[in-house]
């Protein structure tokens, strides 16, 4: 079975949510918005790969409730590969050409 990047993210998100919920239950007096945060953690299906945007919204809401700046989604673009430079005697054809054969 192949594990995709998205599946790894879902497992990581679920694990983080579970750990956070455990800490929240243990230290419930530390966060004034504990009940709302607990409600979000209990009702969110963290392992749903079809609802990544919804999971992000819930995560961001939890961040707001506990006073943490929500992470930003990085948008990456694929860049064209850089052309390989030909160093002196980098290839056999270059060697033969320089030797005059």
mmCIF file of N, CA, C and O in Angstrom:
data_model
loop_
_atom_site.group_PDB
_atom_site.id
_atom_site.type_symbol
_atom_site.label_atom_id
_atom_site.label_comp_id
_atom_site.label_asym_id
_atom_site.label_seq_id
_atom_site.Cartn_x
_atom_site.Cartn_y
_atom_site.Cartn_z
ATOM 1 N N UNK A 1 0.837 -1.179 0.000
ATOM 2 C CA UNK A 1 0.000 0.000 0.000
ATOM 3 C C UNK A 1 0.881 1.241 0.000
ATOM 4 O O UNK A 1 1.870 1.305 0.713
ATOM 5 N N UNK A 2 0.492 2.215 -0.781
ATOM 6 C CA UNK A 2 1.236 3.455 -0.884
ATOM 7 C C UNK A 2 0.583 4.502 0.003
ATOM 8 O O UNK A 2 -0.632 4.659 0.009
ATOM 9 N N UNK A 3 1.400 5.228 0.744
ATOM 10 C CA UNK A 3 0.902 6.304 1.592
ATOM 11 C C UNK A 3 1.242 7.624 0.919
ATOM 12 O O UNK A 3 2.402 7.883 0.630
ATOM 13 N N UNK A 4 0.227 8.428 0.656
ATOM 14 C CA UNK A 4 0.458 9.706 -0.013
ATOM 15 C C UNK A 4 0.747 10.787 1.017
ATOM 16 O O UNK A 4 0.531 10.619 2.207
ATOM 17 N N UNK A 5 1.219 11.918 0.506
ATOM 18 C CA UNK A 5 1.504 13.074 1.359
ATOM 19 C C UNK A 5 0.245 13.531 2.086
ATOM 20 O O UNK A 5 0.279 13.886 3.249
ATOM 21 N N UNK A 6 -0.879 13.501 1.385
ATOM 22 C CA UNK A 6 -2.139 13.938 1.975
ATOM 23 C C UNK A 6 -2.548 13.001 3.110
ATOM 24 O O UNK A 6 -3.022 13.447 4.149
ATOM 25 N N UNK A 7 -2.350 11.686 2.926
ATOM 26 C CA UNK A 7 -2.698 10.735 3.972
ATOM 27 C C UNK A 7 -1.819 10.942 5.204
ATOM 28 O O UNK A 7 -2.286 10.842 6.325
ATOM 29 N N UNK A 8 -0.527 11.230 4.992
ATOM 30 C CA UNK A 8 0.366 11.498 6.120
ATOM 31 C C UNK A 8 -0.100 12.734 6.883
ATOM 32 O O UNK A 8 -0.074 12.760 8.101
ATOM 33 N N UNK A 9 -0.542 13.750 6.147
ATOM 34 C CA UNK A 9 -1.006 14.986 6.784
ATOM 35 C C UNK A 9 -2.256 14.729 7.609
ATOM 36 O O UNK A 9 -2.406 15.257 8.702
ATOM 37 N N UNK A 10 -3.156 13.887 7.106
ATOM 38 C CA UNK A 10 -4.382 13.577 7.823
ATOM 39 C C UNK A 10 -4.064 12.825 9.107
ATOM 40 O O UNK A 10 -4.598 13.134 10.167
ATOM 41 N N UNK A 11 -3.172 11.843 9.034
ATOM 42 C CA UNK A 11 -2.791 11.084 10.226
ATOM 43 C C UNK A 11 -2.122 12.008 11.233
ATOM 44 O O UNK A 11 -2.403 11.953 12.436
ATOM 45 N N UNK A 12 -1.259 12.894 10.754
ATOM 46 C CA UNK A 12 -0.590 13.848 11.632
ATOM 47 C C UNK A 12 -1.591 14.794 12.267
ATOM 48 O O UNK A 12 -1.520 15.088 13.463
ATOM 49 N N UNK A 13 -2.562 15.272 11.501
ATOM 50 C CA UNK A 13 -3.576 16.179 12.013
ATOM 51 C C UNK A 13 -4.420 15.490 13.077
ATOM 52 O O UNK A 13 -4.716 16.064 14.124
ATOM 53 N N UNK A 14 -4.808 14.240 12.826
ATOM 54 C CA UNK A 14 -5.607 13.503 13.799
ATOM 55 C C UNK A 14 -4.810 13.291 15.080
ATOM 56 O O UNK A 14 -5.316 13.498 16.178
ATOM 57 N N UNK A 15 -3.564 12.913 14.957
ATOM 58 C CA UNK A 15 -2.717 12.678 16.126
ATOM 59 C C UNK A 15 -2.536 13.958 16.935
ATOM 60 O O UNK A 15 -2.611 13.954 18.167
ATOM 61 N N UNK A 16 -2.317 15.065 16.243
ATOM 62 C CA UNK A 16 -2.161 16.357 16.917
ATOM 63 C C UNK A 16 -3.451 16.752 17.623
ATOM 64 O O UNK A 16 -3.421 17.218 18.765
ATOM 65 N N UNK A 17 -4.580 16.550 16.959
ATOM 66 C CA UNK A 17 -5.872 16.858 17.571
ATOM 67 C C UNK A 17 -6.116 16.022 18.819
ATOM 68 O O UNK A 17 -6.576 16.531 19.849
ATOM 69 N N UNK A 18 -5.790 14.730 18.747
ATOM 70 C CA UNK A 18 -5.949 13.850 19.908
ATOM 71 C C UNK A 18 -5.063 14.294 21.072
ATOM 72 O O UNK A 18 -5.499 14.349 22.223
ATOM 73 N N UNK A 19 -3.823 14.623 20.764
ATOM 74 C CA UNK A 19 -2.887 15.058 21.805
ATOM 75 C C UNK A 19 -3.337 16.377 22.424
ATOM 76 O O UNK A 19 -3.256 16.565 23.639
ATOM 77 N N UNK A 20 -3.795 17.290 21.580
ATOM 78 C CA UNK A 20 -4.257 18.580 22.083
ATOM 79 C C UNK A 20 -5.480 18.402 22.974
ATOM 80 O O UNK A 20 -5.604 19.034 24.019
ATOM 81 N N UNK A 21 -6.396 17.531 22.567
ATOM 82 C CA UNK A 21 -7.592 17.278 23.376
ATOM 83 C C UNK A 21 -7.207 16.717 24.747
ATOM 84 O O UNK A 21 -7.741 17.141 25.774
ATOM 85 N N UNK A 22 -6.261 15.792 24.761
ATOM 86 C CA UNK A 22 -5.799 15.221 26.033
ATOM 87 C C UNK A 22 -5.213 16.304 26.934
ATOM 88 O O UNK A 22 -5.511 16.361 28.133
ATOM 89 N N UNK A 23 -4.394 17.172 26.365
ATOM 90 C CA UNK A 23 -3.807 18.266 27.147
ATOM 91 C C UNK A 23 -4.887 19.231 27.615
ATOM 92 O O UNK A 23 -4.842 19.731 28.747
ATOM 93 N N UNK A 24 -5.866 19.474 26.778
ATOM 94 C CA UNK A 24 -6.946 20.392 27.135
ATOM 95 C C UNK A 24 -7.771 19.860 28.299
ATOM 96 O O UNK A 24 -8.134 20.603 29.215
ATOM 97 N N UNK A 25 -8.052 18.568 28.289
ATOM 98 C CA UNK A 25 -8.808 17.959 29.380
ATOM 99 C C UNK A 25 -7.995 17.992 30.675
ATOM 100 O O UNK A 25 -8.521 18.252 31.751
ATOM 101 N N UNK A 26 -6.691 17.790 30.535
ATOM 102 C CA UNK A 26 -5.818 17.793 31.710
ATOM 103 C C UNK A 26 -5.691 19.187 32.315
ATOM 104 O O UNK A 26 -5.709 19.347 33.532
ATOM 105 N N UNK A 27 -5.548 20.197 31.456
ATOM 106 C CA UNK A 27 -5.321 21.575 31.923
ATOM 107 C C UNK A 27 -6.481 22.476 31.520
ATOM 108 O O UNK A 27 -6.282 23.564 30.987
ATOM 109 N N UNK A 28 -7.710 22.041 31.767
ATOM 110 C CA UNK A 28 -8.891 22.766 31.291
ATOM 111 C C UNK A 28 -9.038 24.168 31.871
ATOM 112 O O UNK A 28 -9.670 25.027 31.274
ATOM 113 N N UNK A 29 -8.418 24.429 33.011
ATOM 114 C CA UNK A 29 -8.535 25.763 33.603
ATOM 115 C C UNK A 29 -7.578 26.778 32.968
ATOM 116 O O UNK A 29 -7.673 27.970 33.231
ATOM 117 N N UNK A 30 -6.683 26.332 32.118
ATOM 118 C CA UNK A 30 -5.687 27.219 31.502
ATOM 119 C C UNK A 30 -6.257 27.999 30.319
ATOM 120 O O UNK A 30 -5.730 29.046 29.952
ATOM 121 N N UNK A 31 -7.329 27.513 29.715
ATOM 122 C CA UNK A 31 -7.889 28.149 28.524
ATOM 123 C C UNK A 31 -9.346 28.520 28.801
ATOM 124 O O UNK A 31 -10.181 27.640 29.034
ATOM 125 N N UNK A 32 -9.658 29.833 28.784
ATOM 126 C CA UNK A 32 -11.032 30.266 29.077
ATOM 127 C C UNK A 32 -12.064 29.724 28.088
ATOM 128 O O UNK A 32 -13.223 29.562 28.430
ATOM 129 N N UNK A 33 -11.665 29.455 26.860
ATOM 130 C CA UNK A 33 -12.585 28.980 25.827
ATOM 131 C C UNK A 33 -12.547 27.459 25.699
ATOM 132 O O UNK A 33 -12.829 26.917 24.638
ATOM 133 N N UNK A 34 -12.222 26.804 26.781
ATOM 134 C CA UNK A 34 -12.018 25.357 26.802
ATOM 135 C C UNK A 34 -13.209 24.580 26.233
ATOM 136 O O UNK A 34 -13.022 23.649 25.463
ATOM 137 N N UNK A 35 -14.436 24.970 26.592
ATOM 138 C CA UNK A 35 -15.606 24.216 26.138
ATOM 139 C C UNK A 35 -15.788 24.294 24.634
ATOM 140 O O UNK A 35 -16.080 23.289 23.986
ATOM 141 N N UNK A 36 -15.592 25.470 24.054
ATOM 142 C CA UNK A 36 -15.744 25.594 22.595
ATOM 143 C C UNK A 36 -14.651 24.820 21.876
ATOM 144 O O UNK A 36 -14.909 24.123 20.899
ATOM 145 N N UNK A 37 -13.421 24.916 22.381
ATOM 146 C CA UNK A 37 -12.312 24.183 21.774
ATOM 147 C C UNK A 37 -12.570 22.684 21.878
ATOM 148 O O UNK A 37 -12.395 21.942 20.902
ATOM 149 N N UNK A 38 -12.996 22.224 23.042
ATOM 150 C CA UNK A 38 -13.296 20.798 23.238
ATOM 151 C C UNK A 38 -14.380 20.340 22.271
ATOM 152 O O UNK A 38 -14.288 19.250 21.692
ATOM 153 N N UNK A 39 -15.402 21.157 22.094
ATOM 154 C CA UNK A 39 -16.479 20.822 21.171
ATOM 155 C C UNK A 39 -15.984 20.649 19.750
ATOM 156 O O UNK A 39 -16.371 19.708 19.054
ATOM 157 N N UNK A 40 -15.122 21.547 19.316
ATOM 158 C CA UNK A 40 -14.562 21.448 17.957
ATOM 159 C C UNK A 40 -13.721 20.183 17.840
ATOM 160 O O UNK A 40 -13.826 19.436 16.859
ATOM 161 N N UNK A 41 -12.883 19.921 18.832
ATOM 162 C CA UNK A 41 -12.022 18.737 18.785
ATOM 163 C C UNK A 41 -12.831 17.440 18.787
ATOM 164 O O UNK A 41 -12.476 16.480 18.101
ATOM 165 N N UNK A 42 -13.914 17.419 19.554
ATOM 166 C CA UNK A 42 -14.730 16.209 19.655
ATOM 167 C C UNK A 42 -15.552 15.943 18.394
ATOM 168 O O UNK A 42 -15.774 14.787 18.037
ATOM 169 N N UNK A 43 -16.012 16.980 17.717
ATOM 170 C CA UNK A 43 -16.930 16.790 16.591
ATOM 171 C C UNK A 43 -16.250 16.768 15.224
ATOM 172 O O UNK A 43 -16.881 16.393 14.241
ATOM 173 N N UNK A 44 -14.993 17.152 15.153
ATOM 174 C CA UNK A 44 -14.306 17.200 13.863
ATOM 175 C C UNK A 44 -13.776 15.821 13.491
ATOM 176 O O UNK A 44 -13.176 15.132 14.302
ATOM 177 N N UNK A 45 -14.016 15.427 12.240
ATOM 178 C CA UNK A 45 -13.474 14.172 11.722
ATOM 179 C C UNK A 45 -12.124 14.510 11.101
ATOM 180 O O UNK A 45 -12.023 14.918 9.949
ATOM 181 N N UNK A 46 -11.072 14.380 11.905
ATOM 182 C CA UNK A 46 -9.740 14.808 11.495
ATOM 183 C C UNK A 46 -9.152 13.948 10.389
ATOM 184 O O UNK A 46 -8.277 14.382 9.651
ATOM 185 N N UNK A 47 -9.595 12.715 10.253
ATOM 186 C CA UNK A 47 -8.996 11.815 9.270
ATOM 187 C C UNK A 47 -9.704 11.814 7.918
ATOM 188 O O UNK A 47 -9.416 10.979 7.079
ATOM 189 N N UNK A 48 -10.603 12.768 7.673
ATOM 190 C CA UNK A 48 -11.332 12.832 6.410
ATOM 191 C C UNK A 48 -10.490 13.517 5.332
ATOM 192 O O UNK A 48 -10.367 14.742 5.320
ATOM 193 N N UNK A 49 -9.904 12.746 4.403
ATOM 194 C CA UNK A 49 -9.053 13.357 3.373
ATOM 195 C C UNK A 49 -9.837 14.199 2.364
ATOM 196 O O UNK A 49 -9.258 14.967 1.614
ATOM 197 N N UNK A 50 -11.159 14.076 2.351
ATOM 198 C CA UNK A 50 -11.988 14.857 1.427
ATOM 199 C C UNK A 50 -12.402 16.203 1.988
ATOM 200 O O UNK A 50 -13.084 16.967 1.314
ATOM 201 N N UNK A 51 -12.033 16.479 3.235
ATOM 202 C CA UNK A 51 -12.451 17.734 3.868
ATOM 203 C C UNK A 51 -11.256 18.494 4.442
ATOM 204 O O UNK A 51 -11.326 19.034 5.537
ATOM 205 N N UNK A 52 -10.160 18.538 3.708
ATOM 206 C CA UNK A 52 -8.951 19.214 4.180
ATOM 207 C C UNK A 52 -9.228 20.692 4.449
ATOM 208 O O UNK A 52 -8.784 21.240 5.455
ATOM 209 N N UNK A 53 -9.996 21.334 3.573
ATOM 210 C CA UNK A 53 -10.307 22.763 3.780
ATOM 211 C C UNK A 53 -11.131 22.971 5.049
ATOM 212 O O UNK A 53 -10.883 23.906 5.813
ATOM 213 N N UNK A 54 -12.089 22.097 5.290
ATOM 214 C CA UNK A 54 -12.897 22.190 6.502
ATOM 215 C C UNK A 54 -12.070 21.954 7.756
ATOM 216 O O UNK A 54 -12.249 22.633 8.777
ATOM 217 N N UNK A 55 -11.142 21.014 7.675
ATOM 218 C CA UNK A 55 -10.251 20.738 8.801
ATOM 219 C C UNK A 55 -9.364 21.948 9.076
ATOM 220 O O UNK A 55 -9.151 22.318 10.228
ATOM 221 N N UNK A 56 -8.874 22.578 8.026
ATOM 222 C CA UNK A 56 -8.051 23.788 8.205
ATOM 223 C C UNK A 56 -8.846 24.899 8.883
ATOM 224 O O UNK A 56 -8.326 25.602 9.748
ATOM 225 N N UNK A 57 -10.099 25.063 8.485
ATOM 226 C CA UNK A 57 -10.950 26.089 9.107
ATOM 227 C C UNK A 57 -11.118 25.826 10.600
ATOM 228 O O UNK A 57 -11.034 26.747 11.415
ATOM 229 N N UNK A 58 -11.351 24.569 10.952
ATOM 230 C CA UNK A 58 -11.508 24.213 12.372
ATOM 231 C C UNK A 58 -10.200 24.457 13.121
ATOM 232 O O UNK A 58 -10.197 24.983 14.228
ATOM 233 N N UNK A 59 -9.095 24.060 12.510
ATOM 234 C CA UNK A 59 -7.782 24.282 13.135
ATOM 235 C C UNK A 59 -7.551 25.769 13.371
ATOM 236 O O UNK A 59 -7.124 26.181 14.454
ATOM 237 N N UNK A 60 -7.857 26.586 12.375
ATOM 238 C CA UNK A 60 -7.667 28.032 12.504
ATOM 239 C C UNK A 60 -8.570 28.629 13.582
ATOM 240 O O UNK A 60 -8.158 29.528 14.310
ATOM 241 N N UNK A 61 -9.788 28.116 13.695
ATOM 242 C CA UNK A 61 -10.690 28.592 14.747
ATOM 243 C C UNK A 61 -10.139 28.240 16.128
ATOM 244 O O UNK A 61 -10.161 29.064 17.042
ATOM 245 N N UNK A 62 -9.602 27.039 16.269
ATOM 246 C CA UNK A 62 -8.995 26.645 17.544
ATOM 247 C C UNK A 62 -7.814 27.552 17.856
ATOM 248 O O UNK A 62 -7.648 27.999 18.995
ATOM 249 N N UNK A 63 -7.006 27.848 16.862
ATOM 250 C CA UNK A 63 -5.863 28.754 17.069
ATOM 251 C C UNK A 63 -6.341 30.103 17.583
ATOM 252 O O UNK A 63 -5.754 30.665 18.510
ATOM 253 N N UNK A 64 -7.403 30.643 16.984
ATOM 254 C CA UNK A 64 -7.952 31.923 17.433
ATOM 255 C C UNK A 64 -8.429 31.851 18.878
ATOM 256 O O UNK A 64 -8.177 32.760 19.671
ATOM 257 N N UNK A 65 -9.097 30.764 19.213
ATOM 258 C CA UNK A 65 -9.648 30.615 20.564
ATOM 259 C C UNK A 65 -8.574 30.510 21.639
ATOM 260 O O UNK A 65 -8.782 30.943 22.763
ATOM 261 N N UNK A 66 -7.435 29.924 21.291
ATOM 262 C CA UNK A 66 -6.372 29.769 22.299
ATOM 263 C C UNK A 66 -5.307 30.855 22.174
ATOM 264 O O UNK A 66 -4.315 30.831 22.890
ATOM 265 N N UNK A 67 -5.509 31.808 21.255
ATOM 266 C CA UNK A 67 -4.584 32.930 21.136
ATOM 267 C C UNK A 67 -3.293 32.628 20.412
ATOM 268 O O UNK A 67 -2.259 33.228 20.682
ATOM 269 N N UNK A 68 -3.370 31.711 19.463
ATOM 270 C CA UNK A 68 -2.194 31.350 18.670
ATOM 271 C C UNK A 68 -2.443 31.777 17.229
ATOM 272 O O UNK A 68 -3.545 31.598 16.706
ATOM 273 N N UNK A 69 -1.438 32.341 16.608
ATOM 274 C CA UNK A 69 -1.562 32.759 15.217
ATOM 275 C C UNK A 69 -1.695 31.515 14.327
ATOM 276 O O UNK A 69 -0.852 30.622 14.390
ATOM 277 N N UNK A 70 -2.758 31.438 13.524
ATOM 278 C CA UNK A 70 -2.931 30.254 12.671
ATOM 279 C C UNK A 70 -1.831 30.161 11.619
ATOM 280 O O UNK A 70 -1.354 31.187 11.120
ATOM 281 N N UNK A 71 -1.417 28.951 11.284
ATOM 282 C CA UNK A 71 -0.398 28.807 10.244
ATOM 283 C C UNK A 71 -0.954 29.223 8.890
ATOM 284 O O UNK A 71 -2.160 29.167 8.661
ATOM 285 N N UNK A 72 -0.067 29.652 8.019
ATOM 286 C CA UNK A 72 -0.475 30.059 6.677
ATOM 287 C C UNK A 72 -0.109 28.960 5.699
ATOM 288 O O UNK A 72 0.929 28.321 5.817
ATOM 289 N N UNK A 73 -0.982 28.759 4.723
ATOM 290 C CA UNK A 73 -0.762 27.773 3.691
ATOM 291 C C UNK A 73 0.288 28.300 2.717
ATOM 292 O O UNK A 73 0.151 29.401 2.186
ATOM 293 N N UNK A 74 1.327 27.539 2.529
ATOM 294 C CA UNK A 74 2.375 27.936 1.599
ATOM 295 C C UNK A 74 2.013 27.462 0.201
ATOM 296 O O UNK A 74 1.653 26.308 0.012
ATOM 297 N N UNK A 75 2.079 28.364 -0.738
ATOM 298 C CA UNK A 75 1.814 28.020 -2.123
ATOM 299 C C UNK A 75 3.156 27.948 -2.827
ATOM 300 O O UNK A 75 3.908 28.916 -2.847
ATOM 301 N N UNK A 76 3.452 26.797 -3.360
ATOM 302 C CA UNK A 76 4.722 26.627 -4.055
ATOM 303 C C UNK A 76 4.462 26.450 -5.543
ATOM 304 O O UNK A 76 3.440 25.920 -5.954
ATOM 305 N N UNK A 77 5.389 26.918 -6.321
ATOM 306 C CA UNK A 77 5.313 26.735 -7.759
ATOM 307 C C UNK A 77 6.524 25.926 -8.193
ATOM 308 O O UNK A 77 7.606 26.058 -7.632
ATOM 309 N N UNK A 78 6.301 25.110 -9.176
ATOM 310 C CA UNK A 78 7.411 24.303 -9.678
ATOM 311 C C UNK A 78 8.254 25.172 -10.599
ATOM 312 O O UNK A 78 7.752 25.834 -11.488
ATOM 313 N N UNK A 79 9.537 25.155 -10.335
ATOM 314 C CA UNK A 79 10.458 25.924 -11.165
ATOM 315 C C UNK A 79 11.118 24.988 -12.162
ATOM 316 O O UNK A 79 11.336 23.816 -11.878
ATOM 317 N N UNK A 80 11.434 25.548 -13.321
ATOM 318 C CA UNK A 80 12.117 24.755 -14.335
ATOM 319 C C UNK A 80 13.514 24.401 -13.821
ATOM 320 O O UNK A 80 14.157 25.211 -13.160
ATOM 321 N N UNK A 81 13.956 23.199 -14.103
ATOM 322 C CA UNK A 81 15.284 22.825 -13.634
ATOM 323 C C UNK A 81 16.352 23.692 -14.282
ATOM 324 O O UNK A 81 16.224 24.109 -15.434
ATOM 325 N N UNK A 82 17.379 23.967 -13.523
ATOM 326 C CA UNK A 82 18.476 24.770 -14.045
ATOM 327 C C UNK A 82 19.264 23.947 -15.056
ATOM 328 O O UNK A 82 19.476 22.755 -14.856
ATOM 329 N N UNK A 83 19.683 24.582 -16.141
ATOM 330 C CA UNK A 83 20.472 23.822 -17.121
ATOM 331 C C UNK A 83 21.810 23.405 -16.515
ATOM 332 O O UNK A 83 22.422 24.141 -15.751
ATOM 333 N N UNK A 84 22.173 22.192 -16.849
ATOM 334 C CA UNK A 84 23.440 21.675 -16.322
ATOM 335 C C UNK A 84 24.598 22.390 -17.002
ATOM 336 O O UNK A 84 24.602 22.601 -18.206
ATOM 337 N N UNK A 85 25.562 22.785 -16.202
ATOM 338 C CA UNK A 85 26.734 23.428 -16.793
ATOM 339 C C UNK A 85 27.736 22.358 -17.191
ATOM 340 O O UNK A 85 27.873 21.335 -16.541
ATOM 341 N N UNK A 86 28.409 22.611 -18.296
ATOM 342 C CA UNK A 86 29.404 21.664 -18.779
ATOM 343 C C UNK A 86 30.770 22.138 -18.299
ATOM 344 O O UNK A 86 31.245 23.188 -18.692
ATOM 345 N N UNK A 87 31.325 21.399 -17.397
ATOM 346 C CA UNK A 87 32.663 21.706 -16.895
ATOM 347 C C UNK A 87 33.698 21.118 -17.856
ATOM 348 O O UNK A 87 33.384 20.293 -18.711
ATOM 349 N N UNK A 88 34.922 21.546 -17.708
ATOM 350 C CA UNK A 88 36.004 21.016 -18.551
ATOM 351 C C UNK A 88 36.076 19.511 -18.401
ATOM 352 O O UNK A 88 36.121 18.988 -17.292
ATOM 353 N N UNK A 89 36.072 18.829 -19.516
ATOM 354 C CA UNK A 89 36.158 17.370 -19.576
ATOM 355 C C UNK A 89 35.015 16.702 -18.793
ATOM 356 O O UNK A 89 35.209 15.691 -18.148
ATOM 357 N N UNK A 90 33.835 17.317 -18.867
ATOM 358 C CA UNK A 90 32.678 16.810 -18.150
ATOM 359 C C UNK A 90 32.109 15.557 -18.808
ATOM 360 O O UNK A 90 31.509 14.738 -18.146
ATOM 361 N N UNK A 91 32.327 15.420 -20.096
ATOM 362 C CA UNK A 91 31.802 14.252 -20.779
ATOM 363 C C UNK A 91 32.844 13.721 -21.756
ATOM 364 O O UNK A 91 33.814 14.386 -22.101
ATOM 365 N N UNK A 92 32.625 12.507 -22.186
ATOM 366 C CA UNK A 92 33.553 11.878 -23.114
ATOM 367 C C UNK A 92 33.588 12.638 -24.440
ATOM 368 O O UNK A 92 34.668 12.880 -24.996
ATOM 369 N N UNK A 93 32.423 13.086 -24.915
ATOM 370 C CA UNK A 93 32.398 13.810 -26.197
ATOM 371 C C UNK A 93 33.135 15.144 -26.066
ATOM 372 O O UNK A 93 33.800 15.588 -27.008
ATOM 373 N N UNK A 94 33.044 15.777 -24.904
ATOM 374 C CA UNK A 94 33.771 17.016 -24.690
ATOM 375 C C UNK A 94 35.273 16.762 -24.705
ATOM 376 O O UNK A 94 36.040 17.510 -25.311
ATOM 377 N N UNK A 95 35.726 15.690 -24.091
ATOM 378 C CA UNK A 95 37.136 15.316 -24.060
ATOM 379 C C UNK A 95 37.652 15.043 -25.466
ATOM 380 O O UNK A 95 38.712 15.557 -25.867
ATOM 381 N N UNK A 96 36.874 14.273 -26.221
ATOM 382 C CA UNK A 96 37.293 13.947 -27.595
ATOM 383 C C UNK A 96 37.322 15.208 -28.443
ATOM 384 O O UNK A 96 38.251 15.424 -29.216
ATOM 385 N N UNK A 97 36.344 16.091 -28.285
ATOM 386 C CA UNK A 97 36.311 17.333 -29.058
ATOM 387 C C UNK A 97 37.492 18.220 -28.724
ATOM 388 O O UNK A 97 38.105 18.824 -29.611
ATOM 389 N N UNK A 98 37.865 18.317 -27.459
ATOM 390 C CA UNK A 98 38.997 19.148 -27.068
ATOM 391 C C UNK A 98 40.327 18.564 -27.525
ATOM 392 O O UNK A 98 41.256 19.302 -27.796
ATOM 393 N N UNK A 99 40.354 17.250 -27.615
ATOM 394 C CA UNK A 99 41.606 16.601 -28.051
ATOM 395 C C UNK A 99 41.742 16.653 -29.569
ATOM 396 O O UNK A 99 42.809 16.382 -30.100
ATOM 397 N N UNK A 100 40.690 17.030 -30.268
ATOM 398 C CA UNK A 100 40.768 17.186 -31.720
ATOM 399 C C UNK A 100 40.536 15.909 -32.481
ATOM 400 O O UNK A 100 40.911 15.811 -33.658
ATOM 401 N N UNK A 101 39.921 14.909 -31.908
ATOM 402 C CA UNK A 101 39.675 13.656 -32.627
ATOM 403 C C UNK A 101 38.388 13.700 -33.355
ATOM 404 O O UNK A 101 37.408 14.127 -33.102
#
